[in-house]
Amino acid sequence: MNIVVNGTAHAIESGPLTPLLDVLREELEITGPKAGCHQGGCGACTVLVDGEPRRSCLLPVAYADGAEITTVEGLGTPESLAPIQQAFVHHYAAQCGFCTSGMLLAAQAYLDGGGTDDPEAIQEALGGHVCRCTGYAKIVDAVAAAARGESFDLTQTAVGKYTTVTTGGAT
Amino acid sequence: MATASLAGTAATEVLRPTSEAEAVEAFGDGDGVLVVGGGTIVVPDLTYRRLRPAKALLLKDAGLSGIENEGGRVTIGAATPLAALVDLPAPIGPCAANIGDREIRGVATVGGNLCAGEGYEAPRGDLQGPFLAVGATVRSAGAGGIEEEPLESFLERRRSRLALSISFQTPAAGAFAALDRPHTHDYTALAVSGARGADGTIRLAATGVGWWGVRLPSAEAAADDPEAAGRAALEDVDPQDDALASAWYRRKVLPVLVRTVLTELEGVA
């Protein structure tokens, strides 16, 4: 079996019933997809399979044979974040970060499908994803901002956050 | 490189048929064969080693996916993903749209949903209800060859059969009502489906009041009076306590859902 992950082709040694999540994390050491519940209930392992959001913990790797997989590692780079990642940073849509890669990929699929900034539509698209920090409002805000095509100066976002702390008397 | 799931399935022979005929032959009489449709139910069972099958039959490339409509007679391949059913008429479309979330519906299959075993904590197989309501028939393979039968009898022996397709006549009107789910990863605690045939016959079915979907014949007999039908439905069921709801709550809500469905059917010309 062969899969392409973030543009790189891999021959897979794992058995055909192995969940794609385990192939990514254990065989290929691509750890962006998180193993939250390993039974499809949390969305932390969501990746794009030929552009469609899929729970990688539920997908036998045989079902991804020949597919192109996108994980959060392929979404953007630290130097050049994807627009949806910029929106997450700007809106403080990540807290502990465990759900973030799955949220980002589900959101990216939503945006790729022409998703709008309608909060109900965003909630429907991300409805299978659990945020254990319960930071849903900011996540929906971030996806809505990205859907509107807003751009952000993250240098200013970071400075503003830092300045608030330092001018508040912190030592 | 070693994973728990890999270790758990290493002894399983994996069969990947590329046609219906190959799938039927590979399934044989079904003994020791785990059927993998989309995988959303069985893959966690494999991962956690609750299942250790001798053989796993992967249906993705077996040509069992697709929806055909010939003069109102709809036939759905067993490996068709639930997402493809969302736009079908009520009660099927609204029920399909109420299962899982976008990602689950994209891979979970009709056959897997119909054949879902009793859940560990709650009943599964949401589509059994609407398909019972529209009087669907199931074409399946197994011991004795390929046979087609009403869904009611198929459900009784679904674990020994390989579902190939399900067919139904599009009803003149349909309706679906369900208890809200707290989250998309929850199964539906209780749902009622209704359909009115071209001859005016009303069929009603419920899921969540037993370990698989059931018809509501007493309610059907009283269908002219939604209030009475709701009360009558309680004669047709024996609800259970489970992780989703108590039997007491289900008995309180079932008449409401029956009334809702019948009222909606009345309003559809």
mmCIF file with all atom_site columns, N, CA, C and O in Angstrom, chain A residues 15-19 22 26-27 37-39 41 46 52-55 57-58 62-63 106 124 127-130, chain B residues 1 3 5-6 14 16 36-37 40 43-44 47-48 56 58-60 101-107 183-185:
data_model
loop_
_atom_site.group_PDB
_atom_site.id
_atom_site.type_symbol
_atom_site.label_atom_id
_atom_site.label_alt_id
_atom_site.label_comp_id
_atom_site.label_asym_id
_atom_site.label_entity_id
_atom_site.label_seq_id
_atom_site.pdbx_PDB_ins_code
_atom_site.Cartn_x
_atom_site.Cartn_y
_atom_site.Cartn_z
_atom_site.occupancy
_atom_site.B_iso_or_equiv
_atom_site.pdbx_formal_charge
_atom_site.auth_seq_id
_atom_site.auth_comp_id
_atom_site.auth_asym_id
_atom_site.auth_atom_id
_atom_site.pdbx_PDB_model_num
ATOM 1   N N  . GLY A 1 15  ? -0.254  -3.429  8.538  1.00 0.00 ? 15  GLY A N  1
ATOM 2   C CA . GLY A 1 15  ? -1.300  -4.249  7.946  1.00 0.00 ? 15  GLY A CA 1
ATOM 3   C C  . GLY A 1 15  ? -2.463  -3.409  7.468  1.00 0.00 ? 15  GLY A C  1
ATOM 4   O O  . GLY A 1 15  ? -2.660  -2.273  7.918  1.00 0.00 ? 15  GLY A O  1
ATOM 5   N N  . PRO A 1 16  ? -3.279  -3.956  6.546  1.00 0.00 ? 16  PRO A N  1
ATOM 6   C CA . PRO A 1 16  ? -4.361  -3.171  5.921  1.00 0.00 ? 16  PRO A CA 1
ATOM 7   C C  . PRO A 1 16  ? -5.450  -2.712  6.879  1.00 0.00 ? 16  PRO A C  1
ATOM 8   O O  . PRO A 1 16  ? -6.143  -1.735  6.590  1.00 0.00 ? 16  PRO A O  1
ATOM 9   N N  . LEU A 1 17  ? -5.615  -3.398  8.015  1.00 0.00 ? 17  LEU A N  1
ATOM 10  C CA . LEU A 1 17  ? -6.653  -2.988  8.960  1.00 0.00 ? 17  LEU A CA 1
ATOM 11  C C  . LEU A 1 17  ? -6.160  -1.950  9.968  1.00 0.00 ? 17  LEU A C  1
ATOM 12  O O  . LEU A 1 17  ? -6.942  -1.437  10.760 1.00 0.00 ? 17  LEU A O  1
ATOM 13  N N  . THR A 1 18  ? -4.879  -1.657  9.950  1.00 0.00 ? 18  THR A N  1
ATOM 14  C CA . THR A 1 18  ? -4.343  -0.676  10.891 1.00 0.00 ? 18  THR A CA 1
ATOM 15  C C  . THR A 1 18  ? -4.989  0.684   10.645 1.00 0.00 ? 18  THR A C  1
ATOM 16  O O  . THR A 1 18  ? -5.040  1.145   9.503  1.00 0.00 ? 18  THR A O  1
ATOM 17  N N  . PRO A 1 19  ? -5.485  1.332   11.679 1.00 0.00 ? 19  PRO A N  1
ATOM 18  C CA . PRO A 1 19  ? -6.063  2.664   11.460 1.00 0.00 ? 19  PRO A CA 1
ATOM 19  C C  . PRO A 1 19  ? -5.031  3.626   10.871 1.00 0.00 ? 19  PRO A C  1
ATOM 20  O O  . PRO A 1 19  ? -3.852  3.582   11.251 1.00 0.00 ? 19  PRO A O  1
ATOM 21  N N  . ASP A 1 22  ? -2.744  5.340   13.319 1.00 0.00 ? 22  ASP A N  1
ATOM 22  C CA . ASP A 1 22  ? -1.582  4.634   13.839 1.00 0.00 ? 22  ASP A CA 1
ATOM 23  C C  . ASP A 1 22  ? -0.462  4.584   12.812 1.00 0.00 ? 22  ASP A C  1
ATOM 24  O O  . ASP A 1 22  ? 0.724   4.650   13.168 1.00 0.00 ? 22  ASP A O  1
ATOM 25  N N  . GLU A 1 26  ? 2.677   6.198   14.318 1.00 0.00 ? 26  GLU A N  1
ATOM 26  C CA . GLU A 1 26  ? 3.649   5.197   14.768 1.00 0.00 ? 26  GLU A CA 1
ATOM 27  C C  . GLU A 1 26  ? 4.631   4.790   13.670 1.00 0.00 ? 26  GLU A C  1
ATOM 28  O O  . GLU A 1 26  ? 5.809   4.623   13.938 1.00 0.00 ? 26  GLU A O  1
ATOM 29  N N  . GLU A 1 27  ? 4.111   4.612   12.453 1.00 0.00 ? 27  GLU A N  1
ATOM 30  C CA . GLU A 1 27  ? 5.024   4.172   11.382 1.00 0.00 ? 27  GLU A CA 1
ATOM 31  C C  . GLU A 1 27  ? 5.736   5.346   10.739 1.00 0.00 ? 27  GLU A C  1
ATOM 32  O O  . GLU A 1 27  ? 6.937   5.285   10.503 1.00 0.00 ? 27  GLU A O  1
ATOM 33  N N  . CYS A 1 37  ? -9.514  9.652   21.478 1.00 0.00 ? 37  CYS A N  1
ATOM 34  C CA . CYS A 1 37  ? -10.360 8.571   21.990 1.00 0.00 ? 37  CYS A CA 1
ATOM 35  C C  . CYS A 1 37  ? -10.154 7.270   21.238 1.00 0.00 ? 37  CYS A C  1
ATOM 36  O O  . CYS A 1 37  ? -10.528 6.214   21.716 1.00 0.00 ? 37  CYS A O  1
ATOM 37  N N  . HIS A 1 38  ? -9.561  7.360   20.043 1.00 0.00 ? 38  HIS A N  1
ATOM 38  C CA . HIS A 1 38  ? -9.319  6.175   19.221 1.00 0.00 ? 38  HIS A CA 1
ATOM 39  C C  . HIS A 1 38  ? -10.618 5.444   18.873 1.00 0.00 ? 38  HIS A C  1
ATOM 40  O O  . HIS A 1 38  ? -10.594 4.252   18.605 1.00 0.00 ? 38  HIS A O  1
ATOM 41  N N  . GLN A 1 39  ? -11.746 6.107   18.929 1.00 0.00 ? 39  GLN A N  1
ATOM 42  C CA . GLN A 1 39  ? -12.988 5.453   18.536 1.00 0.00 ? 39  GLN A CA 1
ATOM 43  C C  . GLN A 1 39  ? -13.954 6.409   17.851 1.00 0.00 ? 39  GLN A C  1
ATOM 44  O O  . GLN A 1 39  ? -15.158 6.179   17.839 1.00 0.00 ? 39  GLN A O  1
ATOM 45  N N  . GLY A 1 41  ? -14.906 9.521   18.448 1.00 0.00 ? 41  GLY A N  1
ATOM 46  C CA . GLY A 1 41  ? -15.791 10.403  19.192 1.00 0.00 ? 41  GLY A CA 1
ATOM 47  C C  . GLY A 1 41  ? -15.284 11.804  19.433 1.00 0.00 ? 41  GLY A C  1
ATOM 48  O O  . GLY A 1 41  ? -16.056 12.661  19.870 1.00 0.00 ? 41  GLY A O  1
ATOM 49  N N  . THR A 1 46  ? -8.578  14.004  13.087 1.00 0.00 ? 46  THR A N  1
ATOM 50  C CA . THR A 1 46  ? -9.068  14.289  11.729 1.00 0.00 ? 46  THR A CA 1
ATOM 51  C C  . THR A 1 46  ? -7.946  14.777  10.813 1.00 0.00 ? 46  THR A C  1
ATOM 52  O O  . THR A 1 46  ? -7.158  15.645  11.175 1.00 0.00 ? 46  THR A O  1
ATOM 53  N N  . GLU A 1 52  ? -11.123 15.409  1.727  1.00 0.00 ? 52  GLU A N  1
ATOM 54  C CA . GLU A 1 52  ? -12.297 15.228  2.585  1.00 0.00 ? 52  GLU A CA 1
ATOM 55  C C  . GLU A 1 52  ? -11.862 14.990  4.031  1.00 0.00 ? 52  GLU A C  1
ATOM 56  O O  . GLU A 1 52  ? -10.940 14.213  4.269  1.00 0.00 ? 52  GLU A O  1
ATOM 57  N N  . PRO A 1 53  ? -12.532 15.627  4.976  1.00 0.00 ? 53  PRO A N  1
ATOM 58  C CA . PRO A 1 53  ? -12.156 15.396  6.385  1.00 0.00 ? 53  PRO A CA 1
ATOM 59  C C  . PRO A 1 53  ? -12.547 13.999  6.818  1.00 0.00 ? 53  PRO A C  1
ATOM 60  O O  . PRO A 1 53  ? -13.679 13.571  6.598  1.00 0.00 ? 53  PRO A O  1
ATOM 61  N N  . ARG A 1 54  ? -11.624 13.311  7.437  1.00 0.00 ? 54  ARG A N  1
ATOM 62  C CA . ARG A 1 54  ? -11.861 11.932  7.856  1.00 0.00 ? 54  ARG A CA 1
ATOM 63  C C  . ARG A 1 54  ? -11.237 11.679  9.223  1.00 0.00 ? 54  ARG A C  1
ATOM 64  O O  . ARG A 1 54  ? -10.138 12.165  9.509  1.00 0.00 ? 54  ARG A O  1
ATOM 65  N N  . ARG A 1 55  ? -11.952 10.891  10.055 1.00 0.00 ? 55  ARG A N  1
ATOM 66  C CA . ARG A 1 55  ? -11.365 10.453  11.320 1.00 0.00 ? 55  ARG A CA 1
ATOM 67  C C  . ARG A 1 55  ? -10.315 9.389   11.009 1.00 0.00 ? 55  ARG A C  1
ATOM 68  O O  . ARG A 1 55  ? -10.669 8.277   10.613 1.00 0.00 ? 55  ARG A O  1
ATOM 69  N N  . CYS A 1 57  ? -8.607  7.647   12.938 1.00 0.00 ? 57  CYS A N  1
ATOM 70  C CA . CYS A 1 57  ? -8.645  6.496   13.846 1.00 0.00 ? 57  CYS A CA 1
ATOM 71  C C  . CYS A 1 57  ? -9.666  5.469   13.396 1.00 0.00 ? 57  CYS A C  1
ATOM 72  O O  . CYS A 1 57  ? -9.635  4.324   13.849 1.00 0.00 ? 57  CYS A O  1
ATOM 73  N N  . LEU A 1 58  ? -10.607 5.857   12.532 1.00 0.00 ? 58  LEU A N  1
ATOM 74  C CA . LEU A 1 58  ? -11.662 4.947   12.084 1.00 0.00 ? 58  LEU A CA 1
ATOM 75  C C  . LEU A 1 58  ? -11.383 4.369   10.699 1.00 0.00 ? 58  LEU A C  1
ATOM 76  O O  . LEU A 1 58  ? -12.113 3.499   10.239 1.00 0.00 ? 58  LEU A O  1
ATOM 77  N N  . ALA A 1 62  ? -6.017  0.511   4.516  1.00 0.00 ? 62  ALA A N  1
ATOM 78  C CA . ALA A 1 62  ? -6.340  -0.016  3.181  1.00 0.00 ? 62  ALA A CA 1
ATOM 79  C C  . ALA A 1 62  ? -7.302  0.906   2.451  1.00 0.00 ? 62  ALA A C  1
ATOM 80  O O  . ALA A 1 62  ? -7.278  0.988   1.218  1.00 0.00 ? 62  ALA A O  1
ATOM 81  N N  . TYR A 1 63  ? -8.175  1.584   3.206  1.00 0.00 ? 63  TYR A N  1
ATOM 82  C CA . TYR A 1 63  ? -9.140  2.492   2.593  1.00 0.00 ? 63  TYR A CA 1
ATOM 83  C C  . TYR A 1 63  ? -8.504  3.811   2.160  1.00 0.00 ? 63  TYR A C  1
ATOM 84  O O  . TYR A 1 63  ? -9.148  4.625   1.508  1.00 0.00 ? 63  TYR A O  1
ATOM 85  N N  . ALA A 1 106 ? -10.735 20.167  9.797  1.00 0.00 ? 106 ALA A N  1
ATOM 86  C CA . ALA A 1 106 ? -12.173 20.205  9.543  1.00 0.00 ? 106 ALA A CA 1
ATOM 87  C C  . ALA A 1 106 ? -12.576 21.592  9.052  1.00 0.00 ? 106 ALA A C  1
ATOM 88  O O  . ALA A 1 106 ? -13.398 21.731  8.134  1.00 0.00 ? 106 ALA A O  1
ATOM 89  N N  . GLU A 1 124 ? -22.098 23.095  12.505 1.00 0.00 ? 124 GLU A N  1
ATOM 90  C CA . GLU A 1 124 ? -22.440 21.836  11.843 1.00 0.00 ? 124 GLU A CA 1
ATOM 91  C C  . GLU A 1 124 ? -21.181 21.170  11.287 1.00 0.00 ? 124 GLU A C  1
ATOM 92  O O  . GLU A 1 124 ? -20.982 19.965  11.424 1.00 0.00 ? 124 GLU A O  1
ATOM 93  N N  . GLY A 1 127 ? -19.060 19.967  14.171 1.00 0.00 ? 127 GLY A N  1
ATOM 94  C CA . GLY A 1 127 ? -19.862 19.388  15.249 1.00 0.00 ? 127 GLY A CA 1
ATOM 95  C C  . GLY A 1 127 ? -19.317 18.108  15.839 1.00 0.00 ? 127 GLY A C  1
ATOM 96  O O  . GLY A 1 127 ? -19.673 17.740  16.954 1.00 0.00 ? 127 GLY A O  1
ATOM 97  N N  . GLY A 1 128 ? -18.465 17.412  15.131 1.00 0.00 ? 128 GLY A N  1
ATOM 98  C CA . GLY A 1 128 ? -17.927 16.163  15.653 1.00 0.00 ? 128 GLY A CA 1
ATOM 99  C C  . GLY A 1 128 ? -16.654 16.337  16.454 1.00 0.00 ? 128 GLY A C  1
ATOM 100 O O  . GLY A 1 128 ? -16.049 15.354  16.872 1.00 0.00 ? 128 GLY A O  1
ATOM 101 N N  . HIS A 1 129 ? -16.261 17.582  16.667 1.00 0.00 ? 129 HIS A N  1
ATOM 102 C CA . HIS A 1 129 ? -14.973 17.832  17.321 1.00 0.00 ? 129 HIS A CA 1
ATOM 103 C C  . HIS A 1 129 ? -15.175 18.337  18.737 1.00 0.00 ? 129 HIS A C  1
ATOM 104 O O  . HIS A 1 129 ? -15.929 19.284  18.971 1.00 0.00 ? 129 HIS A O  1
ATOM 105 N N  . VAL A 1 130 ? -14.462 17.717  19.651 1.00 0.00 ? 130 VAL A N  1
ATOM 106 C CA . VAL A 1 130 ? -14.567 18.093  21.056 1.00 0.00 ? 130 VAL A CA 1
ATOM 107 C C  . VAL A 1 130 ? -13.341 18.907  21.459 1.00 0.00 ? 130 VAL A C  1
ATOM 108 O O  . VAL A 1 130 ? -12.204 18.530  21.165 1.00 0.00 ? 130 VAL A O  1
ATOM 109 N N  . MET B 2 1   ? 8.640   -0.538  14.826 1.00 0.00 ? 1   MET B N  1
ATOM 110 C CA . MET B 2 1   ? 7.277   -0.090  14.607 1.00 0.00 ? 1   MET B CA 1
ATOM 111 C C  . MET B 2 1   ? 6.307   -1.152  15.102 1.00 0.00 ? 1   MET B C  1
ATOM 112 O O  . MET B 2 1   ? 6.303   -2.264  14.622 1.00 0.00 ? 1   MET B O  1
ATOM 113 N N  . THR B 2 3   ? 2.171   -1.324  16.827 1.00 0.00 ? 3   THR B N  1
ATOM 114 C CA . THR B 2 3   ? 1.021   -0.655  17.423 1.00 0.00 ? 3   THR B CA 1
ATOM 115 C C  . THR B 2 3   ? 0.077   -1.699  17.979 1.00 0.00 ? 3   THR B C  1
ATOM 116 O O  . THR B 2 3   ? 0.073   -2.852  17.545 1.00 0.00 ? 3   THR B O  1
ATOM 117 N N  . SER B 2 5   ? -3.093  -1.837  17.591 1.00 0.00 ? 5   SER B N  1
ATOM 118 C CA . SER B 2 5   ? -4.072  -2.268  16.607 1.00 0.00 ? 5   SER B CA 1
ATOM 119 C C  . SER B 2 5   ? -3.449  -3.224  15.609 1.00 0.00 ? 5   SER B C  1
ATOM 120 O O  . SER B 2 5   ? -4.068  -4.177  15.170 1.00 0.00 ? 5   SER B O  1
ATOM 121 N N  . LEU B 2 6   ? -2.196  -2.954  15.234 1.00 0.00 ? 6   LEU B N  1
ATOM 122 C CA . LEU B 2 6   ? -1.521  -3.839  14.289 1.00 0.00 ? 6   LEU B CA 1
ATOM 123 C C  . LEU B 2 6   ? -1.373  -5.231  14.908 1.00 0.00 ? 6   LEU B C  1
ATOM 124 O O  . LEU B 2 6   ? -1.657  -6.244  14.281 1.00 0.00 ? 6   LEU B O  1
ATOM 125 N N  . VAL B 2 14  ? -7.216  -10.611 5.421  1.00 0.00 ? 14  VAL B N  1
ATOM 126 C CA . VAL B 2 14  ? -7.961  -9.473  4.878  1.00 0.00 ? 14  VAL B CA 1
ATOM 127 C C  . VAL B 2 14  ? -8.353  -9.745  3.428  1.00 0.00 ? 14  VAL B C  1
ATOM 128 O O  . VAL B 2 14  ? -7.494  -10.042 2.594  1.00 0.00 ? 14  VAL B O  1
ATOM 129 N N  . ARG B 2 16  ? -10.212 -8.311  0.004  1.00 0.00 ? 16  ARG B N  1
ATOM 130 C CA . ARG B 2 16  ? -10.553 -7.028  -0.634 1.00 0.00 ? 16  ARG B CA 1
ATOM 131 C C  . ARG B 2 16  ? -11.163 -7.284  -2.009 1.00 0.00 ? 16  ARG B C  1
ATOM 132 O O  . ARG B 2 16  ? -10.506 -7.107  -3.033 1.00 0.00 ? 16  ARG B O  1
ATOM 133 N N  . VAL B 2 36  ? -16.449 -5.268  6.836  1.00 0.00 ? 36  VAL B N  1
ATOM 134 C CA . VAL B 2 36  ? -16.068 -3.873  7.081  1.00 0.00 ? 36  VAL B CA 1
ATOM 135 C C  . VAL B 2 36  ? -16.649 -3.032  5.953  1.00 0.00 ? 36  VAL B C  1
ATOM 136 O O  . VAL B 2 36  ? -16.220 -3.141  4.808  1.00 0.00 ? 36  VAL B O  1
ATOM 137 N N  . GLY B 2 37  ? -17.677 -2.236  6.295  1.00 0.00 ? 37  GLY B N  1
ATOM 138 C CA . GLY B 2 37  ? -18.253 -1.329  5.302  1.00 0.00 ? 37  GLY B CA 1
ATOM 139 C C  . GLY B 2 37  ? -17.415 -0.062  5.275  1.00 0.00 ? 37  GLY B C  1
ATOM 140 O O  . GLY B 2 37  ? -16.417 0.038   4.575  1.00 0.00 ? 37  GLY B O  1
ATOM 141 N N  . THR B 2 40  ? -16.616 2.496   10.638 1.00 0.00 ? 40  THR B N  1
ATOM 142 C CA . THR B 2 40  ? -16.775 3.386   11.791 1.00 0.00 ? 40  THR B CA 1
ATOM 143 C C  . THR B 2 40  ? -17.209 2.641   13.049 1.00 0.00 ? 40  THR B C  1
ATOM 144 O O  . THR B 2 40  ? -16.936 3.104   14.157 1.00 0.00 ? 40  THR B O  1
ATOM 145 N N  . VAL B 2 43  ? -13.899 -0.708  13.386 1.00 0.00 ? 43  VAL B N  1
ATOM 146 C CA . VAL B 2 43  ? -12.472 -0.418  13.549 1.00 0.00 ? 43  VAL B CA 1
ATOM 147 C C  . VAL B 2 43  ? -12.093 -0.196  15.022 1.00 0.00 ? 43  VAL B C  1
ATOM 148 O O  . VAL B 2 43  ? -11.084 -0.740  15.478 1.00 0.00 ? 43  VAL B O  1
ATOM 149 N N  . PRO B 2 44  ? -12.888 0.565   15.804 1.00 0.00 ? 44  PRO B N  1
ATOM 150 C CA . PRO B 2 44  ? -12.530 0.651   17.232 1.00 0.00 ? 44  PRO B CA 1
ATOM 151 C C  . PRO B 2 44  ? -12.549 -0.720  17.922 1.00 0.00 ? 44  PRO B C  1
ATOM 152 O O  . PRO B 2 44  ? -11.728 -0.988  18.803 1.00 0.00 ? 44  PRO B O  1
ATOM 153 N N  . THR B 2 47  ? -9.347  -2.182  17.063 1.00 0.00 ? 47  THR B N  1
ATOM 154 C CA . THR B 2 47  ? -8.256  -1.478  17.745 1.00 0.00 ? 47  THR B CA 1
ATOM 155 C C  . THR B 2 47  ? -8.149  -1.918  19.199 1.00 0.00 ? 47  THR B C  1
ATOM 156 O O  . THR B 2 47  ? -7.046  -2.136  19.713 1.00 0.00 ? 47  THR B O  1
ATOM 157 N N  . TYR B 2 48  ? -9.306  -2.021  19.844 1.00 0.00 ? 48  TYR B N  1
ATOM 158 C CA . TYR B 2 48  ? -9.310  -2.393  21.264 1.00 0.00 ? 48  TYR B CA 1
ATOM 159 C C  . TYR B 2 48  ? -9.431  -3.904  21.459 1.00 0.00 ? 48  TYR B C  1
ATOM 160 O O  . TYR B 2 48  ? -9.624  -4.371  22.569 1.00 0.00 ? 48  TYR B O  1
ATOM 161 N N  . ALA B 2 56  ? -11.445 -10.608 7.535  1.00 0.00 ? 56  ALA B N  1
ATOM 162 C CA . ALA B 2 56  ? -12.114 -9.304  7.427  1.00 0.00 ? 56  ALA B CA 1
ATOM 163 C C  . ALA B 2 56  ? -12.385 -9.027  5.954  1.00 0.00 ? 56  ALA B C  1
ATOM 164 O O  . ALA B 2 56  ? -11.478 -9.116  5.122  1.00 0.00 ? 56  ALA B O  1
ATOM 165 N N  . LEU B 2 58  ? -13.367 -6.382  3.301  1.00 0.00 ? 58  LEU B N  1
ATOM 166 C CA . LEU B 2 58  ? -13.418 -4.932  3.083  1.00 0.00 ? 58  LEU B CA 1
ATOM 167 C C  . LEU B 2 58  ? -14.227 -4.632  1.817  1.00 0.00 ? 58  LEU B C  1
ATOM 168 O O  . LEU B 2 58  ? -13.856 -5.052  0.728  1.00 0.00 ? 58  LEU B O  1
ATOM 169 N N  . LEU B 2 59  ? -15.311 -3.880  1.985  1.00 0.00 ? 59  LEU B N  1
ATOM 170 C CA . LEU B 2 59  ? -16.264 -3.704  0.888  1.00 0.00 ? 59  LEU B CA 1
ATOM 171 C C  . LEU B 2 59  ? -16.034 -2.460  0.036  1.00 0.00 ? 59  LEU B C  1
ATOM 172 O O  . LEU B 2 59  ? -16.724 -2.264  -0.957 1.00 0.00 ? 59  LEU B O  1
ATOM 173 N N  . LYS B 2 60  ? -15.072 -1.640  0.416  1.00 0.00 ? 60  LYS B N  1
ATOM 174 C CA . LYS B 2 60  ? -14.957 -0.325  -0.230 1.00 0.00 ? 60  LYS B CA 1
ATOM 175 C C  . LYS B 2 60  ? -14.869 -0.401  -1.752 1.00 0.00 ? 60  LYS B C  1
ATOM 176 O O  . LYS B 2 60  ? -15.465 0.410   -2.459 1.00 0.00 ? 60  LYS B O  1
ATOM 177 N N  . ASP B 2 101 ? -21.587 12.834  12.337 1.00 0.00 ? 101 ASP B N  1
ATOM 178 C CA . ASP B 2 101 ? -21.316 14.171  11.823 1.00 0.00 ? 101 ASP B CA 1
ATOM 179 C C  . ASP B 2 101 ? -20.821 14.012  10.382 1.00 0.00 ? 101 ASP B C  1
ATOM 180 O O  . ASP B 2 101 ? -20.809 12.909  9.828  1.00 0.00 ? 101 ASP B O  1
ATOM 181 N N  . ARG B 2 102 ? -20.434 15.105  9.777  1.00 0.00 ? 102 ARG B N  1
ATOM 182 C CA . ARG B 2 102 ? -20.018 15.082  8.363  1.00 0.00 ? 102 ARG B CA 1
ATOM 183 C C  . ARG B 2 102 ? -18.964 14.003  8.092  1.00 0.00 ? 102 ARG B C  1
ATOM 184 O O  . ARG B 2 102 ? -19.023 13.296  7.095  1.00 0.00 ? 102 ARG B O  1
ATOM 185 N N  . GLU B 2 103 ? -18.009 13.891  9.002  1.00 0.00 ? 103 GLU B N  1
ATOM 186 C CA . GLU B 2 103 ? -16.903 12.960  8.763  1.00 0.00 ? 103 GLU B CA 1
ATOM 187 C C  . GLU B 2 103 ? -17.356 11.509  8.887  1.00 0.00 ? 103 GLU B C  1
ATOM 188 O O  . GLU B 2 103 ? -16.893 10.644  8.148  1.00 0.00 ? 103 GLU B O  1
ATOM 189 N N  . ILE B 2 104 ? -18.251 11.239  9.818  1.00 0.00 ? 104 ILE B N  1
ATOM 190 C CA . ILE B 2 104 ? -18.779 9.881   9.971  1.00 0.00 ? 104 ILE B CA 1
ATOM 191 C C  . ILE B 2 104 ? -19.663 9.543   8.767  1.00 0.00 ? 104 ILE B C  1
ATOM 192 O O  . ILE B 2 104 ? -19.551 8.473   8.171  1.00 0.00 ? 104 ILE B O  1
ATOM 193 N N  . ARG B 2 105 ? -20.558 10.463  8.424  1.00 0.00 ? 105 ARG B N  1
ATOM 194 C CA . ARG B 2 105 ? -21.475 10.196  7.303  1.00 0.00 ? 105 ARG B CA 1
ATOM 195 C C  . ARG B 2 105 ? -20.729 9.998   5.986  1.00 0.00 ? 105 ARG B C  1
ATOM 196 O O  . ARG B 2 105 ? -21.223 9.352   5.075  1.00 0.00 ? 105 ARG B O  1
ATOM 197 N N  . GLY B 2 106 ? -19.537 10.541  5.897  1.00 0.00 ? 106 GLY B N  1
ATOM 198 C CA . GLY B 2 106 ? -18.764 10.408  4.671  1.00 0.00 ? 106 GLY B CA 1
ATOM 199 C C  . GLY B 2 106 ? -18.227 9.004   4.436  1.00 0.00 ? 106 GLY B C  1
ATOM 200 O O  . GLY B 2 106 ? -17.904 8.639   3.305  1.00 0.00 ? 106 GLY B O  1
ATOM 201 N N  . VAL B 2 107 ? -18.117 8.212   5.501  1.00 0.00 ? 107 VAL B N  1
ATOM 202 C CA . VAL B 2 107 ? -17.554 6.867   5.339  1.00 0.00 ? 107 VAL B CA 1
ATOM 203 C C  . VAL B 2 107 ? -18.494 5.755   5.825  1.00 0.00 ? 107 VAL B C  1
ATOM 204 O O  . VAL B 2 107 ? -18.459 4.646   5.293  1.00 0.00 ? 107 VAL B O  1
ATOM 205 N N  . HIS B 2 183 ? -24.648 15.505  21.495 1.00 0.00 ? 183 HIS B N  1
ATOM 206 C CA . HIS B 2 183 ? -23.441 15.728  20.699 1.00 0.00 ? 183 HIS B CA 1
ATOM 207 C C  . HIS B 2 183 ? -23.501 14.799  19.503 1.00 0.00 ? 183 HIS B C  1
ATOM 208 O O  . HIS B 2 183 ? -24.163 13.764  19.554 1.00 0.00 ? 183 HIS B O  1
ATOM 209 N N  . THR B 2 184 ? -22.789 15.150  18.438 1.00 0.00 ? 184 THR B N  1
ATOM 210 C CA . THR B 2 184 ? -22.876 14.340  17.229 1.00 0.00 ? 184 THR B CA 1
ATOM 211 C C  . THR B 2 184 ? -22.331 12.931  17.419 1.00 0.00 ? 184 THR B C  1
ATOM 212 O O  . THR B 2 184 ? -22.587 12.058  16.612 1.00 0.00 ? 184 THR B O  1
ATOM 213 N N  . HIS B 2 185 ? -21.522 12.707  18.438 1.00 0.00 ? 185 HIS B N  1
ATOM 214 C CA . HIS B 2 185 ? -21.006 11.347  18.607 1.00 0.00 ? 185 HIS B CA 1
ATOM 215 C C  . HIS B 2 185 ? -21.943 10.473  19.436 1.00 0.00 ? 185 HIS B C  1
ATOM 216 O O  . HIS B 2 185 ? -21.638 9.313   19.694 1.00 0.00 ? 185 HIS B O  1
#
